[in-house]
PDB file of C-alpha atoms in Angstrom:
ATOM      1  CA  MET A  10       3.605-199.252  72.740  1.00  0.00           C
ATOM      2  CA  VAL A  11       5.997-202.122  72.991  1.00  0.00           C
ATOM      3  CA  CYS A  12       5.103-205.685  72.037  1.00  0.00           C
ATOM      4  CA  GLU A  13       2.685-207.819  74.025  1.00  0.00           C
ATOM      5  CA  HIS A  14       5.569-209.516  75.866  1.00  0.00           C
ATOM      6  CA  LEU A  15       6.624-206.272  77.584  1.00  0.00           C
ATOM      7  CA  ARG A  16       3.364-204.323  77.542  1.00  0.00           C
ATOM      8  CA  ALA A  17       2.262-205.186  81.101  1.00  0.00           C
ATOM      9  CA  LEU A  18       5.519-203.805  82.518  1.00  0.00           C
ATOM     10  CA  GLU A  19       5.233-200.614  80.458  1.00  0.00           C
ATOM     11  CA  GLU A  20       1.619-200.093  81.529  1.00  0.00           C
ATOM     12  CA  GLU A  21       2.443-200.665  85.192  1.00  0.00           C
ATOM     13  CA  LEU A  22       5.335-198.196  85.130  1.00  0.00           C
ATOM     14  CA  ILE A  23       3.197-195.496  83.530  1.00  0.00           C
ATOM     15  CA  THR A  24       0.229-196.199  85.833  1.00  0.00           C
ATOM     16  CA  ARG A  25       2.497-195.814  88.863  1.00  0.00           C
ATOM     17  CA  GLY A  26       3.632-192.419  87.609  1.00  0.00           C
ATOM     18  CA  HIS A  27       7.060-193.208  86.199  1.00  0.00           C
ATOM     19  CA  LYS A  28       7.753-190.894  83.314  1.00  0.00           C
ATOM     20  CA  VAL A  29       9.369-192.017  80.112  1.00  0.00           C
ATOM     21  CA  ASP A  30      12.864-190.521  79.809  1.00  0.00           C
ATOM     22  CA  TYR A  31      13.091-191.398  76.142  1.00  0.00           C
ATOM     23  CA  ARG A  32      11.120-193.429  73.631  1.00  0.00           C
ATOM     24  CA  SER A  33      12.898-194.358  70.446  1.00  0.00           C
ATOM     25  CA  PRO A  34      10.862-193.953  67.304  1.00  0.00           C
ATOM     26  CA  SER A  35       9.614-197.154  65.773  1.00  0.00           C
ATOM     27  CA  SER A  36      11.040-197.250  62.279  1.00  0.00           C
ATOM     28  CA  SER A  37       9.314-200.484  61.306  1.00  0.00           C
ATOM     29  CA  GLY A  38       5.732-199.559  62.065  1.00  0.00           C
ATOM     30  CA  GLY A  39       5.254-201.297  65.392  1.00  0.00           C
ATOM     31  CA  THR A  40       8.412-203.075  66.482  1.00  0.00           C
ATOM     32  CA  HIS A  41      11.945-202.126  67.471  1.00  0.00           C
ATOM     33  CA  GLU A  42      10.830-199.660  70.110  1.00  0.00           C
ATOM     34  CA  ARG A  43      13.058-198.891  73.086  1.00  0.00           C
ATOM     35  CA  ILE A  44      11.622-197.109  76.109  1.00  0.00           C
ATOM     36  CA  TYR A  45      13.827-195.693  78.854  1.00  0.00           C
ATOM     37  CA  PHE A  46      12.605-194.974  82.398  1.00  0.00           C
ATOM     38  CA  ASP A  47      14.407-193.213  85.255  1.00  0.00           C
ATOM     39  CA  VAL A  48      14.499-196.336  87.436  1.00  0.00           C
ATOM     40  CA  VAL A  49      16.847-199.201  88.187  1.00  0.00           C
ATOM     41  CA  PHE A  50      15.120-202.493  87.461  1.00  0.00           C
ATOM     42  CA  ASP A  51      15.429-205.348  89.925  1.00  0.00           C
ATOM     43  CA  THR A  52      15.322-207.747  86.994  1.00  0.00           C
ATOM     44  CA  GLU A  53      15.268-210.892  89.129  1.00  0.00           C
ATOM     45  CA  ALA A  54      12.246-209.755  91.137  1.00  0.00           C
ATOM     46  CA  LEU A  55      10.412-208.501  88.046  1.00  0.00           C
ATOM     47  CA  GLN A  56      11.030-211.729  86.129  1.00  0.00           C
ATOM     48  CA  LYS A  57       9.330-213.639  88.936  1.00  0.00           C
ATOM     49  CA  ARG A  58       6.468-211.187  89.255  1.00  0.00           C
ATOM     50  CA  PHE A  59       5.689-210.830  85.546  1.00  0.00           C
ATOM     51  CA  ALA A  60       6.575-214.373  84.389  1.00  0.00           C
ATOM     52  CA  PHE A  61       7.789-213.030  81.041  1.00  0.00           C
ATOM     53  CA  ALA A  62       7.699-215.204  77.926  1.00  0.00           C
ATOM     54  CA  SER A  63      10.898-217.053  77.036  1.00  0.00           C
ATOM     55  CA  CYS A  64      11.657-214.454  74.335  1.00  0.00           C
ATOM     56  CA  VAL A  65      12.196-211.748  76.994  1.00  0.00           C
ATOM     57  CA  ARG A  66      15.785-211.463  78.174  1.00  0.00           C
ATOM     58  CA  VAL A  67      17.635-209.249  80.597  1.00  0.00           C
ATOM     59  CA  SER A  68      19.583-206.641  78.672  1.00  0.00           C
ATOM     60  CA  SER A  69      22.438-204.895  80.419  1.00  0.00           C
ATOM     61  CA  PHE A  70      25.146-202.558  79.188  1.00  0.00           C
ATOM     62  CA  LEU A  71      27.530-200.507  81.314  1.00  0.00           C
ATOM     63  CA  GLY A  72      29.622-198.464  78.930  1.00  0.00           C
ATOM     64  CA  LYS A  73      32.674-196.529  79.933  1.00  0.00           C
ATOM     65  CA  HIS A  74      32.099-193.830  77.313  1.00  0.00           C
ATOM     66  CA  ASP A  75      28.748-194.338  75.648  1.00  0.00           C
ATOM     67  CA  GLY A  76      25.990-194.861  78.177  1.00  0.00           C
ATOM     68  CA  ALA A  77      24.562-197.440  80.483  1.00  0.00           C
ATOM     69  CA  GLU A  78      21.248-199.285  80.515  1.00  0.00           C
ATOM     70  CA  HIS A  79      19.640-202.233  82.220  1.00  0.00           C
ATOM     71  CA  GLY A  80      16.243-203.834  81.727  1.00  0.00           C
ATOM     72  CA  PHE A  81      14.376-206.187  79.439  1.00  0.00           C
ATOM     73  CA  GLU A  82      14.421-206.881  75.722  1.00  0.00           C
ATOM     74  CA  CYS A  83      12.087-209.016  73.634  1.00  0.00           C
ATOM     75  CA  VAL A  84      14.325-210.881  71.199  1.00  0.00           C
ATOM     76  CA  GLU A  85      11.323-211.784  69.052  1.00  0.00           C
ATOM     77  CA  HIS A  86      10.108-208.227  68.424  1.00  0.00           C
ATOM     78  CA  HIS A  87      13.290-206.343  69.339  1.00  0.00           C
ATOM     79  CA  ASP A  88      11.445-204.042  71.721  1.00  0.00           C
ATOM     80  CA  ALA A  89      12.969-203.082  75.055  1.00  0.00           C
ATOM     81  CA  ILE A  90      12.111-201.441  78.350  1.00  0.00           C
ATOM     82  CA  LEU A  91      15.258-200.116  79.947  1.00  0.00           C
ATOM     83  CA  GLY A  92      16.325-198.112  82.952  1.00  0.00           C
ATOM     84  CA  ARG A  93      19.502-196.977  84.599  1.00  0.00           C
ATOM     85  CA  HIS A  94      22.292-199.471  85.158  1.00  0.00           C
ATOM     86  CA  PRO A  95      22.826-200.359  88.845  1.00  0.00           C
ATOM     87  CA  GLY A  96      26.570-199.974  88.289  1.00  0.00           C
ATOM     88  CA  MET A  97      26.043-196.222  87.978  1.00  0.00           C
ATOM     89  CA  TYR A  98      25.417-196.137  91.716  1.00  0.00           C
ATOM     90  CA  GLU A  99      28.518-197.987  92.833  1.00  0.00           C
ATOM     91  CA  ALA A 100      31.060-195.895  94.691  1.00  0.00           C
ATOM     92  CA  ARG A 101      34.663-196.318  93.661  1.00  0.00           C
ATOM     93  CA  PRO A 102      37.003-198.223  95.977  1.00  0.00           C
ATOM     94  CA  GLY A 103      38.450-195.910  98.561  1.00  0.00           C
ATOM     95  CA  SER A 104      35.430-193.587  98.554  1.00  0.00           C
ATOM     96  CA  HIS A 105      34.477-191.936 101.811  1.00  0.00           C
ATOM     97  CA  GLU A 106      31.931-194.004 103.709  1.00  0.00           C
ATOM     98  CA  SER A 107      29.385-191.144 103.672  1.00  0.00           C
ATOM     99  CA  TYR A 108      29.582-191.118  99.861  1.00  0.00           C
ATOM    100  CA  ILE A 109      29.166-194.892  99.754  1.00  0.00           C
ATOM    101  CA  ALA A 110      26.072-194.593 101.974  1.00  0.00           C
ATOM    102  CA  TYR A 111      24.726-191.802  99.747  1.00  0.00           C
ATOM    103  CA  MET A 112      25.129-193.911  96.596  1.00  0.00           C
ATOM    104  CA  LYS A 113      23.398-196.877  98.262  1.00  0.00           C
ATOM    105  CA  ARG A 114      20.449-194.622  99.186  1.00  0.00           C
ATOM    106  CA  GLN A 115      20.286-193.286  95.627  1.00  0.00           C
ATOM    107  CA  LEU A 116      20.221-196.819  94.241  1.00  0.00           C
ATOM    108  CA  GLU A 117      17.496-197.889  96.659  1.00  0.00           C
ATOM    109  CA  GLU A 118      15.372-194.848  95.783  1.00  0.00           C
ATOM    110  CA  LYS A 119      15.577-195.671  92.055  1.00  0.00           C
ATOM    111  CA  MET A 120      15.043-199.439  92.465  1.00  0.00           C
ATOM    112  CA  TYR A 121      11.888-200.792  90.814  1.00  0.00           C
ATOM    113  CA  ARG A 122      10.741-204.205  91.963  1.00  0.00           C
TER     114      ARG A 122
END
């Protein structure tokens, strides 16, 4: 389990049936755990709904070669709950409009609010 600052979000995701894609092992006996879910977090909506402590920050990384993630990190305990980056669902300029519509539907289906 992640720290108390992120625990309510983790519990809600699991209760609603979202499976953990990956859970990093905790090397320090209780902190520094990163949990990845197959969702795209609407971080603004979730910040309002959960009223996270001030130590919880939005963490976002869209790598060109080494992955992409978006979610929340507790800077006090170094735990994180992360999902897919919304940028993964953006169609490239010049894409066919049916592909653009498809990517928008995919993003909406993965969105967690």
